[in-house]
N, CA and C of each residue as an Amber inpcrd file, in Angstrom:
protein
   420
 -56.4280000  -3.1310000  76.0860000 -55.3070000  -2.3300000  76.5390000
 -55.5330000  -0.8620000  76.1790000 -56.0610000  -0.6270000  74.9600000
 -56.3340000   0.7460000  74.5560000 -57.4380000   1.3720000  75.4030000
 -58.4100000   0.5860000  75.7660000 -59.4940000   1.0920000  76.6120000
 -58.9510000   1.4980000  77.9810000 -58.0750000   0.6850000  78.5270000
 -57.4740000   1.0060000  79.8200000 -56.6370000   2.2780000  79.7100000
 -55.8920000   2.4070000  78.6280000 -55.0720000   3.5900000  78.4000000
 -55.9500000   4.8350000  78.2680000 -57.0650000   4.6830000  77.5470000
 -57.9940000   5.8020000  77.3980000 -58.5680000   6.2050000  78.7560000
 -58.9150000   5.2290000  79.5730000 -59.4510000   5.5260000  80.8990000
 -58.4200000   6.2410000  81.7580000 -57.1700000   5.7980000  81.6810000
 -56.1140000   6.4470000  82.4520000 -55.9070000   7.8900000  82.0020000
 -56.0560000   8.1320000  80.7020000 -55.8760000   9.4880000  80.1910000
 -57.0670000  10.3880000  80.5130000 -58.2640000   9.8420000  80.4860000
 -59.4470000  10.6740000  80.7110000 -59.7310000  10.8880000  82.1860000
 -59.2360000  10.0340000  83.0630000 -59.5110000  10.1770000  84.4890000
 -59.0180000  11.5220000  85.0340000 -57.7450000  11.9380000  84.7980000
 -57.3150000  13.2500000  85.3090000 -58.1380000  14.4000000  84.7130000
 -58.5290000  14.2490000  83.4610000 -59.3360000  15.2820000  82.8230000
 -60.6940000  15.4010000  83.5210000 -61.3220000  14.2600000  83.7910000
 -62.6150000  14.2710000  84.4750000 -62.4750000  14.8450000  85.8820000
 -61.3840000  14.4630000  86.5730000 -61.1560000  14.9990000  87.9110000
 -60.9630000  16.5100000  87.8700000 -60.2380000  16.9800000  86.8730000
 -60.0290000  18.4190000  86.7330000 -61.3370000  19.1370000  86.4260000
 -62.1580000  18.5480000  85.5690000 -63.4450000  19.1620000  85.2510000
 -64.3380000  19.2250000  86.4970000 -64.3240000  18.1590000  87.2980000
 -65.0860000  18.1620000  88.5340000 -64.5790000  19.2440000  89.4780000
 -63.2580000  19.3450000  89.5820000 -62.6480000  20.3680000  90.4310000
 -63.0530000  21.7590000  89.9740000 -62.9660000  22.0100000  88.6660000
 -63.3270000  23.3360000  88.1500000 -64.8120000  23.6340000  88.3440000
 -65.6550000  22.6270000  88.2070000 -67.0850000  22.8800000  88.4140000
 -67.3670000  23.2070000  89.8750000 -66.6720000  22.5390000  90.8060000
 -66.8790000  22.8790000  92.2160000 -66.3400000  24.2670000  92.5330000
 -65.2100000  24.6120000  91.9510000 -64.6520000  25.9570000  92.1460000
 -65.6090000  26.9940000  91.5770000 -66.1430000  26.7060000  90.4030000
 -67.0820000  27.6360000  89.7770000 -68.3110000  27.8370000  90.6510000
 -68.8340000  26.7500000  91.2140000 -70.0150000  26.8880000  92.0810000
 -69.6670000  27.6590000  93.3460000 -68.4570000  27.4470000  93.8680000
 -68.0370000  28.2100000  95.0400000 -67.9020000  29.6890000  94.7130000
 -67.3390000  29.9920000  93.5360000 -67.2070000  31.3950000  93.1390000
 -68.5730000  32.0450000  92.9580000 -69.5060000  31.3040000  92.3710000
 -70.8580000  31.8350000  92.2350000 -71.4600000  32.0850000  93.6050000
 -71.2220000  31.1720000  94.5370000 -71.7140000  31.3510000  95.8990000
 -71.1010000  32.5730000  96.5640000 -69.8100000  32.7950000  96.2910000
 -69.1410000  33.9650000  96.8630000 -69.6870000  35.2540000  96.2750000
 -69.9200000  35.2630000  94.9660000 -70.4330000  36.4850000  94.3520000
 -71.8490000  36.7560000  94.8040000 -72.6440000  35.7170000  94.9910000
 -74.0020000  35.9010000  95.5100000 -73.9270000  36.4010000  96.9450000
 -73.0040000  35.8120000  97.7290000 -72.8600000  36.2200000  99.1250000
 -72.3760000  37.6630000  99.2120000 -71.4310000  38.0510000  98.3560000
 -70.9190000  39.4210000  98.4110000 -71.9560000  40.4130000  97.9300000
 -72.7580000  40.0720000  96.9150000 -73.7890000  40.9880000  96.4500000
 -74.9000000  41.1170000  97.4850000 -75.2210000  40.0210000  98.2060000
 -76.2520000  40.1170000  99.2410000 -75.7320000  40.9050000 100.4360000
 -74.4370000  40.7990000 100.7240000 -73.8990000  41.5780000 101.8440000
 -73.8130000  43.0500000 101.4690000 -73.5640000  43.3480000 100.1750000
 -73.5610000  44.7370000  99.7400000 -74.9490000  45.3390000  99.8950000
 -75.9680000  44.6040000  99.4760000 -77.3240000  45.1130000  99.5890000
 -77.7480000  45.1640000 101.0490000 -77.2500000  44.2360000 101.8560000
 -77.5830000  44.2470000 103.2770000 -76.9460000  45.4440000 103.9540000
 -75.7590000  45.7910000 103.5250000 -75.0780000  46.9470000 104.0890000
 -75.8230000  48.2200000 103.7670000 -76.4400000  48.2530000 102.5950000
 -77.1860000  49.4430000 102.2180000 -78.4610000  49.5540000 103.0320000
 -79.0780000  48.4300000 103.3780000 -80.3180000  48.4470000 104.1430000
 -80.0520000  48.5560000 105.6340000 -78.8120000  48.2850000 106.0530000
 -78.4830000  48.3850000 107.4570000 -78.8070000  47.1220000 108.2310000
 -79.0730000  46.0210000 107.5630000 -79.4290000  44.7780000 108.2360000
 -78.1780000  43.9440000 108.4600000 -77.8410000  43.6530000 109.7110000
 -76.6410000  42.8730000 109.9970000 -76.9430000  41.3840000 110.0490000
 -78.1940000  40.9820000 110.2260000 -78.5460000  39.5600000 110.2620000
 -78.2970000  38.8990000 108.9140000 -78.5940000  39.6030000 107.8100000
 -78.3430000  39.0550000 106.4770000 -76.8620000  38.8220000 106.2530000
 -76.0380000  39.7230000 106.7780000 -74.5890000  39.5690000 106.6080000
 -74.0990000  38.3340000 107.3320000 -74.6140000  38.0550000 108.5090000
 -74.2030000  36.8720000 109.2550000 -74.5980000  35.5990000 108.5280000
 -75.8090000  35.5920000 107.9310000 -76.2430000  34.4190000 107.1820000
 -75.3510000  34.1700000 105.9740000 -74.9040000  35.2350000 105.3230000
 -74.0590000  35.0850000 104.1350000 -72.7060000  34.5110000 104.5050000
 -72.1580000  34.8930000 105.6550000 -70.8490000  34.3690000 106.0360000
 -70.9400000  32.9410000 106.5390000 -72.1260000  32.4930000 107.0070000
 -72.2900000  31.1030000 107.4350000 -72.1570000  30.1390000 106.2590000
 -72.5290000  30.5810000 105.0560000 -72.4640000  29.7350000 103.8700000
 -71.0730000  29.7130000 103.2400000 -70.1420000  30.4620000 103.7890000
 -68.8020000  30.5560000 103.1990000 -68.0970000  29.2110000 103.2600000
 -67.5210000  28.8100000 102.1310000 -66.7700000  27.5630000 102.0260000
 -65.3090000  27.9310000 101.8340000 -64.4630000  27.3790000 102.6510000
 -63.0420000  27.6760000 102.5620000 -62.4490000  26.9900000 101.3350000
 -62.0480000  27.7570000 100.3070000 -61.5070000  27.1130000  99.1000000
 -60.1750000  26.4270000  99.3530000 -59.4400000  26.8690000 100.3700000
 -58.1430000  26.2580000 100.6470000 -58.2970000  24.8520000 101.2020000
 -59.3990000  24.5840000 101.8820000 -59.6270000  23.2370000 102.4210000
 -59.7490000  22.2310000 101.2860000 -60.4540000  22.5880000 100.2240000
 -60.5960000  21.6800000  99.0860000 -59.2630000  21.5510000  98.3410000
 -58.4730000  22.6200000  98.3010000 -57.1660000  22.5570000  97.6670000
 -56.2680000  21.5640000  98.3940000 -56.3730000  21.5230000  99.7140000
 -55.5470000  20.5950000 100.4850000 -55.9040000  19.1530000 100.1560000
 -57.2010000  18.8800000 100.0330000 -57.6510000  17.5260000  99.6910000
 -57.1400000  17.1510000  98.3080000 -57.2620000  18.0730000  97.3650000
 -56.7840000  17.8200000  96.0140000 -55.2710000  17.6130000  96.0030000
 -54.5560000  18.4260000  96.7710000 -53.1060000  18.2980000  96.8290000
 -52.7000000  16.9270000  97.3650000 -53.3990000  16.4740000  98.3960000
 -53.0940000  15.1520000  98.9630000 -53.3470000  14.0630000  97.9270000
 -54.4700000  14.1610000  97.2030000 -54.7710000  13.1640000  96.1760000
 -53.7170000  13.1650000  95.0750000 -53.3410000  14.3660000  94.6300000
 -52.3350000  14.4560000  93.5650000 -50.9810000  13.9430000  94.0340000
 -50.6090000  14.2710000  95.2670000 -49.3310000  13.7880000  95.7860000
 -49.3280000  12.2700000  95.8900000 -50.4590000  11.6950000  96.3160000
 -50.5550000  10.2460000  96.4160000 -50.3940000   9.6050000  95.0430000
 -51.0190000  10.2250000  94.0500000 -51.0290000   9.6300000  92.7210000
 -49.7110000   9.8380000  91.9700000 -49.1070000  11.0300000  92.0990000
 -47.9550000  11.3650000  91.2640000 -46.6470000  11.5110000  92.0280000
 -46.6010000  11.1380000  93.2900000 -45.3750000  11.3460000  94.0650000
 -44.2020000  10.5550000  93.4980000 -44.4590000   9.3740000  92.9570000
 -43.3770000   8.5900000  92.3550000 -42.7710000   9.2950000  91.1630000
 -43.6210000   9.9200000  90.3500000 -43.1310000  10.6580000  89.1900000
 -42.3310000  11.8780000  89.6300000 -42.8080000  12.5660000  90.6650000
 -42.1270000  13.7640000  91.1330000 -40.7370000  13.4410000  91.6580000
 -40.6310000  12.3200000  92.3650000 -39.3270000  11.9220000  92.8880000
 -38.3340000  11.6380000  91.7780000 -38.7840000  10.9420000  90.7320000
 -37.8670000  10.6400000  89.6330000 -37.5140000  11.9020000  88.8490000
 -38.4690000  12.8230000  88.7050000 -38.1610000  14.0910000  88.0340000
 -37.1330000  14.8920000  88.8270000 -37.2920000  14.8910000  90.1480000
 -36.3380000  15.6170000  90.9840000 -34.9340000  15.0420000  90.8090000
 -34.8400000  13.7160000  90.7680000 -33.5370000  13.0840000  90.5740000
 -32.9410000  13.4630000  89.2210000 -33.7710000  13.5140000  88.1770000
 -33.2900000  13.9020000  86.8530000 -32.7360000  15.3190000  86.8660000
 -33.4850000  16.2290000  87.4960000 -33.0280000  17.6180000  87.5460000
 -31.7430000  17.7520000  88.3470000 -31.6300000  16.9720000  89.4110000
 -30.4250000  17.0420000  90.2270000 -29.2110000  16.5280000  89.4570000
 -29.4140000  15.5350000  88.6100000 -28.3120000  15.0070000  87.8090000
 -27.7880000  16.0550000  86.8400000 -28.7040000  16.7670000  86.2030000
 -28.3260000  17.6800000  85.1390000 -27.7260000  18.9810000  85.6520000
 -27.9440000  19.3300000  86.9170000 -27.4780000  20.6010000  87.4350000
 -26.1750000  20.4690000  88.2060000 -25.2230000  19.7280000  87.6600000
 -23.9320000  19.6040000  88.3070000 -23.1280000  20.8710000  88.0260000
 -22.5810000  21.4310000  89.0710000 -21.7170000  22.5930000  88.8930000
 -20.2970000  22.1590000  89.1990000 -19.3680000  22.8340000  88.5800000
 -17.9870000  22.5180000  88.8650000 -17.2040000  22.3010000  87.5850000
 -16.0430000  21.7530000  87.7840000 -15.1390000  21.5520000  86.6620000
 -15.5300000  20.3240000  85.8520000 -15.1100000  20.3500000  84.5950000
 -15.3070000  19.1950000  83.7340000 -14.3230000  18.1040000  84.1340000
 -14.6060000  16.8680000  83.7870000 -13.6630000  15.7850000  84.0880000
 -12.2900000  16.0550000  83.4570000 -11.2710000  15.6180000  84.1460000
  -9.8970000  15.8920000  83.7260000  -9.6040000  15.3720000  82.3210000
 -10.0810000  14.1440000  82.0300000  -9.8290000  13.5570000  80.7160000
 -10.5060000  14.3640000  79.6140000 -11.7190000  14.8200000  79.8860000
 -12.4530000  15.6090000  78.8960000 -11.7560000  16.9470000  78.6510000
 -11.3250000  17.5820000  79.7330000 -10.5910000  18.8610000  79.5780000
  -9.3220000  18.6590000  78.7690000  -8.6350000  17.5540000  79.0340000
  -7.3840000  17.2880000  78.3170000  -7.6440000  17.0830000  76.8250000
  -8.7140000  16.3640000  76.4760000  -9.0460000  16.1700000  75.0620000
  -9.3860000  17.4980000  74.3970000 -10.1150000  18.3500000  75.1020000
 -10.4510000  19.6680000  74.5390000  -9.2070000  20.5300000  74.3730000
  -8.3150000  20.4720000  75.3490000  -7.0640000  21.2240000  75.2340000
  -6.1990000  20.7030000  74.0880000  -6.1880000  19.3790000  73.8960000
  -5.4450000  18.7950000  72.7780000  -6.0140000  19.2810000  71.4530000
  -7.3460000  19.2820000  71.3510000  -7.9740000  19.7720000  70.1190000
  -7.6080000  21.2350000  69.9110000  -7.6370000  22.0080000  70.9770000
  -7.3270000  23.4380000  70.9110000  -5.8810000  23.6470000  70.4210000
  -4.9520000  22.8610000  70.9610000  -3.5530000  23.0420000  70.5650000
  -3.3130000  22.6180000  69.1140000  -4.0440000  21.6120000  68.6200000
  -3.8910000  21.1930000  67.2240000  -4.4890000  22.2030000  66.2520000
  -5.4960000  22.9270000  66.6950000  -6.2040000  23.8570000  65.8130000
  -6.0350000  25.3050000  66.2590000  -4.8630000  25.6410000  66.7880000
  -4.6650000  26.9760000  67.3590000  -4.7820000  28.0940000  66.3300000
  -4.5670000  27.7790000  65.0390000  -4.6780000  28.8180000  64.0110000
  -6.1350000  29.2090000  63.7740000  -7.0400000  28.2480000  63.9170000
  -8.4810000  28.5140000  63.7800000  -9.2100000  27.6630000  64.8270000
  -9.2760000  28.1780000  66.0700000  -9.8310000  27.3710000  67.1760000
 -11.3520000  27.4460000  67.2990000 -12.0400000  27.3770000  66.1720000
 -13.4990000  27.4310000  66.1730000 -14.0360000  26.1620000  65.5260000
 -14.4440000  25.1840000  66.3300000 -14.8910000  23.9070000  65.7610000
 -16.2280000  24.0470000  65.0370000 -16.3710000  23.2630000  63.9910000
 -17.6540000  23.2080000  63.2880000 -18.6360000  22.3970000  64.1390000
 -19.8880000  22.3950000  63.7120000 -20.9000000  21.6310000  64.4580000
 -20.5640000  20.1410000  64.4610000 -20.0370000  19.6490000  63.3190000
 -19.6580000  18.2330000  63.2500000 -18.5090000  17.9420000  64.2100000
 -17.5490000  18.8440000  64.2800000 -16.4290000  18.6590000  65.1980000
 -16.8960000  18.7200000  66.6540000 -17.8560000  19.6020000  66.9340000
 -18.3970000  19.6860000  68.2970000 -19.1020000  18.3880000  68.6780000
 -19.8520000  17.8190000  67.7230000 -20.5100000  16.5380000  67.9900000
 -19.4860000  15.4370000  68.2520000 -18.4200000  15.4240000  67.4530000
 -17.3720000  14.4140000  67.6370000 -16.6850000  14.5910000  68.9920000
 -16.4380000  15.8450000  69.3740000 -15.8290000  16.1040000  70.6730000
 -16.7710000  15.6950000  71.8060000 -18.0510000  15.9470000  71.6240000
 -19.0250000  15.5660000  72.6490000 -19.0420000  14.0540000  72.8270000
 -19.0040000  13.3180000  71.7370000 -19.0080000  11.8570000  71.8220000
 -17.7300000  11.3280000  72.4540000 -16.5840000  11.9060000  72.0730000
 -15.3150000  11.3810000  72.5770000 -15.0770000  11.7510000  74.0370000
 -15.6060000  12.8850000  74.4730000 -15.3840000  13.3120000  75.8560000
 -16.4950000  12.8580000  76.8010000 -17.6770000  12.5340000  76.2490000
 -18.8040000  12.1730000  77.0870000 -19.5530000  13.3770000  77.6360000
 -19.2580000  14.5480000  77.0970000 -19.9230000  15.7720000  77.5260000
 -21.1010000  16.0850000  76.6100000 -21.9730000  16.9770000  77.0590000
 -23.0530000  17.4690000  76.2120000 -22.4910000  18.4860000  75.2290000
 -23.2070000  18.6710000  74.1310000 -22.7640000  19.6640000  73.1590000
 -22.7940000  21.0630000  73.7690000 -23.7230000  21.3050000  74.6800000
 -23.7960000  22.6030000  75.3560000 -22.5330000  22.8400000  76.1860000
 -22.0430000  21.7940000  76.8410000 -20.8120000  21.9220000  77.6200000
 -19.6220000  22.2130000  76.7100000 -19.6050000  21.5630000  75.5570000
 -18.5280000  21.8110000  74.5840000 -18.5760000  23.2740000  74.1280000
 -19.7840000  23.7360000  73.7680000 -19.9380000  25.1310000  73.3420000
 -19.4740000  26.0900000  74.4250000 -19.8840000  25.8530000  75.6620000
 -19.5010000  26.7320000  76.7600000 -17.9990000  26.7190000  76.9940000
 -17.3880000  25.5430000  76.8640000 -15.9470000  25.4700000  77.0620000
 -15.2190000  26.3310000  76.0320000 -15.6450000  26.2570000  74.7740000
 -15.0040000  27.0530000  73.7280000 -15.3090000  28.5370000  73.9170000
 -16.5040000  28.8620000  74.3590000 -16.8380000  30.2730000  74.6180000
 -15.9440000  30.8240000  75.7290000 -15.7830000  30.0490000  76.7710000
 -14.9580000  30.5040000  77.8910000 -13.4910000  30.5570000  77.5140000
């Protein structure tokens, strides 16, 4: 089981290393092509420039292949992450019961309406809200 886990962890790393090595070779090819075209421009030879552009490899084409592979492999994870983010980004009013509990706490402690961290945790548990929501409610 550990061997399988190790293979699963090292596979993306190996794929990334392969990707970077191909990108590196393409960049070297581009720099060689650009330096040969610079020297060709100085000599006035246009045939050398045409040969250099024939060797050009479109880096975006390889990116598309990689993107398709990554989407195939991780699309399930991306969908669940999107759902998680959508859950957490609810805008609007707090639930009526939660607001009422906060207002009740506020009316009982009107002389010093600043809850301690322990009180905020207790309010979060009783209302079902996050502590951040409790903090924001008191700030507002």
